[in-house]
Coordinates of C-alpha atoms in Angstrom, one line a residue:
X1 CA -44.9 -65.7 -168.4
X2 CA -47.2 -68.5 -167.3
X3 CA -50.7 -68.4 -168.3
X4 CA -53.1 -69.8 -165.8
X5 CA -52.9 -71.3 -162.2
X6 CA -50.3 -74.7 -162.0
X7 CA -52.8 -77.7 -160.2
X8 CA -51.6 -80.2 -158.6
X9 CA -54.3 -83.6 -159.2
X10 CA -53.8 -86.5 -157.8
X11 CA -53.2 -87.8 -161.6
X12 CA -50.5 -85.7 -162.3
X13 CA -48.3 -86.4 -158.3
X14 CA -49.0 -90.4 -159.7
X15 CA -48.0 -89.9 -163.0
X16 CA -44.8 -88.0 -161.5
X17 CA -44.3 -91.2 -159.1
X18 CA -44.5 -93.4 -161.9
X19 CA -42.1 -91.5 -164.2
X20 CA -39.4 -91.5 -161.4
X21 CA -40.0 -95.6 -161.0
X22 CA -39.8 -95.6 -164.4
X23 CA -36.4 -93.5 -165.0
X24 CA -35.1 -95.0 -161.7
X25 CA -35.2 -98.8 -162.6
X26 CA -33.7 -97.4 -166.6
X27 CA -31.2 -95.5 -164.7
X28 CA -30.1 -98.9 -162.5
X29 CA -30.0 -101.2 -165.4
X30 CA -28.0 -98.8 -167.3
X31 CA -25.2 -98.6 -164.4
X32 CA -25.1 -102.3 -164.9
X33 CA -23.6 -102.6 -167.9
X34 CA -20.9 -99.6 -167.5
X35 CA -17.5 -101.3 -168.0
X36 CA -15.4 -100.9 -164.6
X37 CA -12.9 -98.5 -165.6
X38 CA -9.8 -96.4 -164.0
X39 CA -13.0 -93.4 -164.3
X40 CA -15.2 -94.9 -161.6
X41 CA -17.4 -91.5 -161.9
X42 CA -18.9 -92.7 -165.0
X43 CA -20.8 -95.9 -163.5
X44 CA -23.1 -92.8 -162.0
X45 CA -22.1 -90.2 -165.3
X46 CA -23.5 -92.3 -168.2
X47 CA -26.5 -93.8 -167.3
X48 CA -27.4 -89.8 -165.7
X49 CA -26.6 -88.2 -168.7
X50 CA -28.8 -90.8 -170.7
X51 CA -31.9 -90.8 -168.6
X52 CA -31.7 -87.2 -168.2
X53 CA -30.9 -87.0 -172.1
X54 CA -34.5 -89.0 -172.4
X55 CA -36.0 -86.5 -169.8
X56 CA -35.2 -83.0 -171.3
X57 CA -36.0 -84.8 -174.9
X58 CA -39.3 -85.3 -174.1
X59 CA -39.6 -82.1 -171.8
X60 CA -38.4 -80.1 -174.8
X61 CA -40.9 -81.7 -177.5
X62 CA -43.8 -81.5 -175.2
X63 CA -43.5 -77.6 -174.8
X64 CA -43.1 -77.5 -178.5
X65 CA -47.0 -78.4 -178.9
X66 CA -48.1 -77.7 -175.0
X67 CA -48.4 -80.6 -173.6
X68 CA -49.8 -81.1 -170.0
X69 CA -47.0 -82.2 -168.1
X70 CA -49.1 -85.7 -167.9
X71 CA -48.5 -86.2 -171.5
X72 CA -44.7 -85.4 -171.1
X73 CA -44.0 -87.8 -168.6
X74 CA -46.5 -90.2 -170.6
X75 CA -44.3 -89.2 -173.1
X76 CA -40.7 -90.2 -170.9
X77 CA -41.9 -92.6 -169.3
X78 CA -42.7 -94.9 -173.1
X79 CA -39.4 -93.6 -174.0
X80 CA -37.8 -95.3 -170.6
X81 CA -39.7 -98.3 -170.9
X82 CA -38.5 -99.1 -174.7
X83 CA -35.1 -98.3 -174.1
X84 CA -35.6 -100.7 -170.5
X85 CA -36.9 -103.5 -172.9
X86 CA -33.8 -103.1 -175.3
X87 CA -31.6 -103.9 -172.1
X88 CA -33.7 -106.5 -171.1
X89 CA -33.9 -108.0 -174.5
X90 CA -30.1 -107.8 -175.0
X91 CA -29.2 -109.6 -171.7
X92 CA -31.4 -111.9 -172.2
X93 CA -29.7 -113.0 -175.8
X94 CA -33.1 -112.9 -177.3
X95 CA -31.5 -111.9 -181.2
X96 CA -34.3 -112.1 -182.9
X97 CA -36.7 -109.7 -180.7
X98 CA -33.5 -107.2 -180.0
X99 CA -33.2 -107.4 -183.8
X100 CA -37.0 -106.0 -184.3
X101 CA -37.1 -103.7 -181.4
X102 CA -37.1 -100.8 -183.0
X103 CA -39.6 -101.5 -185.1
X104 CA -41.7 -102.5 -182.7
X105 CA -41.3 -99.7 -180.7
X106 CA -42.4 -97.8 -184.0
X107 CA -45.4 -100.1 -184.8
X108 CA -46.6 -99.2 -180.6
X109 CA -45.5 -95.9 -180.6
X110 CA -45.9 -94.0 -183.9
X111 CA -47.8 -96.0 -186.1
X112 CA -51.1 -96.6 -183.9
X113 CA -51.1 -92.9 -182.8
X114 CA -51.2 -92.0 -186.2
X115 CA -54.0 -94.2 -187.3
X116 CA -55.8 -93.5 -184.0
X117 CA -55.6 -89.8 -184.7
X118 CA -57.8 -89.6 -187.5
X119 CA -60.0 -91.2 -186.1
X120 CA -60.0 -89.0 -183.3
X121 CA -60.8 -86.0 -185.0
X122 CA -63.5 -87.6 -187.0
X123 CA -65.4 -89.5 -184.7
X124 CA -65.3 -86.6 -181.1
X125 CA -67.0 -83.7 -181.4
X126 CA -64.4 -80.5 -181.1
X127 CA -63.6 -79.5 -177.2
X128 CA -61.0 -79.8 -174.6
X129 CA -61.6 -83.6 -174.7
X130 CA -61.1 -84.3 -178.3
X131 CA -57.7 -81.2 -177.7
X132 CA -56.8 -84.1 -175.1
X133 CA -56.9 -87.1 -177.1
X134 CA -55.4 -85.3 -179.8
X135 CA -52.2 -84.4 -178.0
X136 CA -52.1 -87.8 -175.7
X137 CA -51.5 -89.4 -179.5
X138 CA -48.8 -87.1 -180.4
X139 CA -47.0 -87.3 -176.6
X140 CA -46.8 -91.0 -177.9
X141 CA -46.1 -90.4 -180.6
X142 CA -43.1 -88.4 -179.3
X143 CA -42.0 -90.5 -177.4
X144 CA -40.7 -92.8 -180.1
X145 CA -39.5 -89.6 -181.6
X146 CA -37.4 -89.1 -178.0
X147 CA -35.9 -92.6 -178.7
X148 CA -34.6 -92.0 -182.1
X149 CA -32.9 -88.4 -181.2
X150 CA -31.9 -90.1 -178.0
X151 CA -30.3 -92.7 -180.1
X152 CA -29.0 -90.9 -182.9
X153 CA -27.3 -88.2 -180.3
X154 CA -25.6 -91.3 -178.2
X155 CA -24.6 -92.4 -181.4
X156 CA -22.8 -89.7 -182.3
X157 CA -21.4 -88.8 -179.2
X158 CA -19.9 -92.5 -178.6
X159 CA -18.7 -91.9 -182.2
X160 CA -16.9 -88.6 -181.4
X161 CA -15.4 -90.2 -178.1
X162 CA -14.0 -92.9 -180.3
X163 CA -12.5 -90.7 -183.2
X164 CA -10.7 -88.5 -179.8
X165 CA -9.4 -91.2 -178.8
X166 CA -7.8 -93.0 -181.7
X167 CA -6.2 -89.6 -182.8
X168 CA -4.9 -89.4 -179.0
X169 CA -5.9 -86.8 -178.0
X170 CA -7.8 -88.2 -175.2
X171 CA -7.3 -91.5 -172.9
X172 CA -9.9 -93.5 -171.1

C-alpha cells in the first residue's frame, strides 16, 4: 500500500531526464564493445541486461532505506557515470587511471559520504532536512555499493557462461 500522494516536481521529471541521458549514453558505449558474433541479438541483450542490472540495483537498495526516487536515480545515475568512465578510461589505454578506478570510485562515492555523514548529524538540527541529507549520503553511498554487486554478479555470470561452455554444453 502506498502511503501518501506521488508529486511530480519539476526536480524529480529533470532528475528522471538526466537518469535516462545517463543510462542511454552507458547503454551506447556498452553496444560498442560487444564482439560481432553469429548471436547478433546480444549487441542489444548485454549492454540491456547490464544497465537494467544497474537500474533495479539501485531501485532495490533505495526502497531498502526509502529513498525519494531523487536519491535513487542520484543513486543510478553515479553508478552509470563510474562504470561510463571505466569504458572511457579503457579505450582510451590510460593503465594507470583504469588501474585505480575503483578506488576512486570508492574514495568519491563511499568514503566522503561517510565522513560527510557525521558531520551531518552533528552540525543540522533534526528535521526533514537533516532526514534528507542523511539519506542523499547513503544514495551515494549506494551507488558505489550498486557497482560492486553489479560487478561481482557480471563476474560471476561471465564466469558461469565460460565453465558451460568449456564442458559443452553450450556453444556461442
Amino acid at each position: 500500500m502506498l502511503r501518501g500522494k506521488f508529486r511530480f516536481t519539476m526536480a524529480t521529471v529533470m532528475m528522471a531526464v538526466v537518469t535516462a541521458a545517463v543510462a542511454s549514453a552507458l547503454f551506447a558505449r556498452a553496444r560498442d564493445h560487444i564482439p560481432a558474433s553469429s548471436y547478433p541479438y546480444l549487441t542489444v541483450d548485454a549492454p540491456a541486461v547490464f544497465v537494467l542490472s544497474i537500474i533495479l540495483t539501485a531501485v532495490a537498495l533505495g526502497a531498502l532505506k526509502s529513498h525519494t526516487p531523487g536519491q535513487v536515480m542520484l543513486q543510478i545515475d553515479l553508478a552509470c557515470l563510474s562504470y561510463f568512465g571505466l569504458i572511457l578510461l579503457a579505450e582510451a589505454g590510460a593503465l594507470r587511471p583504469l588501474l585505480y578506478w575503483f578506488q576512486v570510485s570508492f574514495a568519491l562515492q563511499a568514503a566522503l559520504p561517510l565522513i560527510a555523514r557525521p558531520h551531518i548529524k552533528a552540525d543540522m538540527e533534526r528535521g526533514p532536512r537533516r532526514d534528507w541529507w542523511k539519506k542523499t549520503t547513503e544514495a551515494v553511498l549506494f551507488s558505489f555499493f550498486t557497482i560492486f554487486i553489479v560487478l561481482v554478479s557480471s563476474f560471476l555470470q561471465w564466469l558461469t557462461v565460460m565453465l558451460v561452455t568449456s564442458a559443452g554444453m553450450l556453444k556461442f
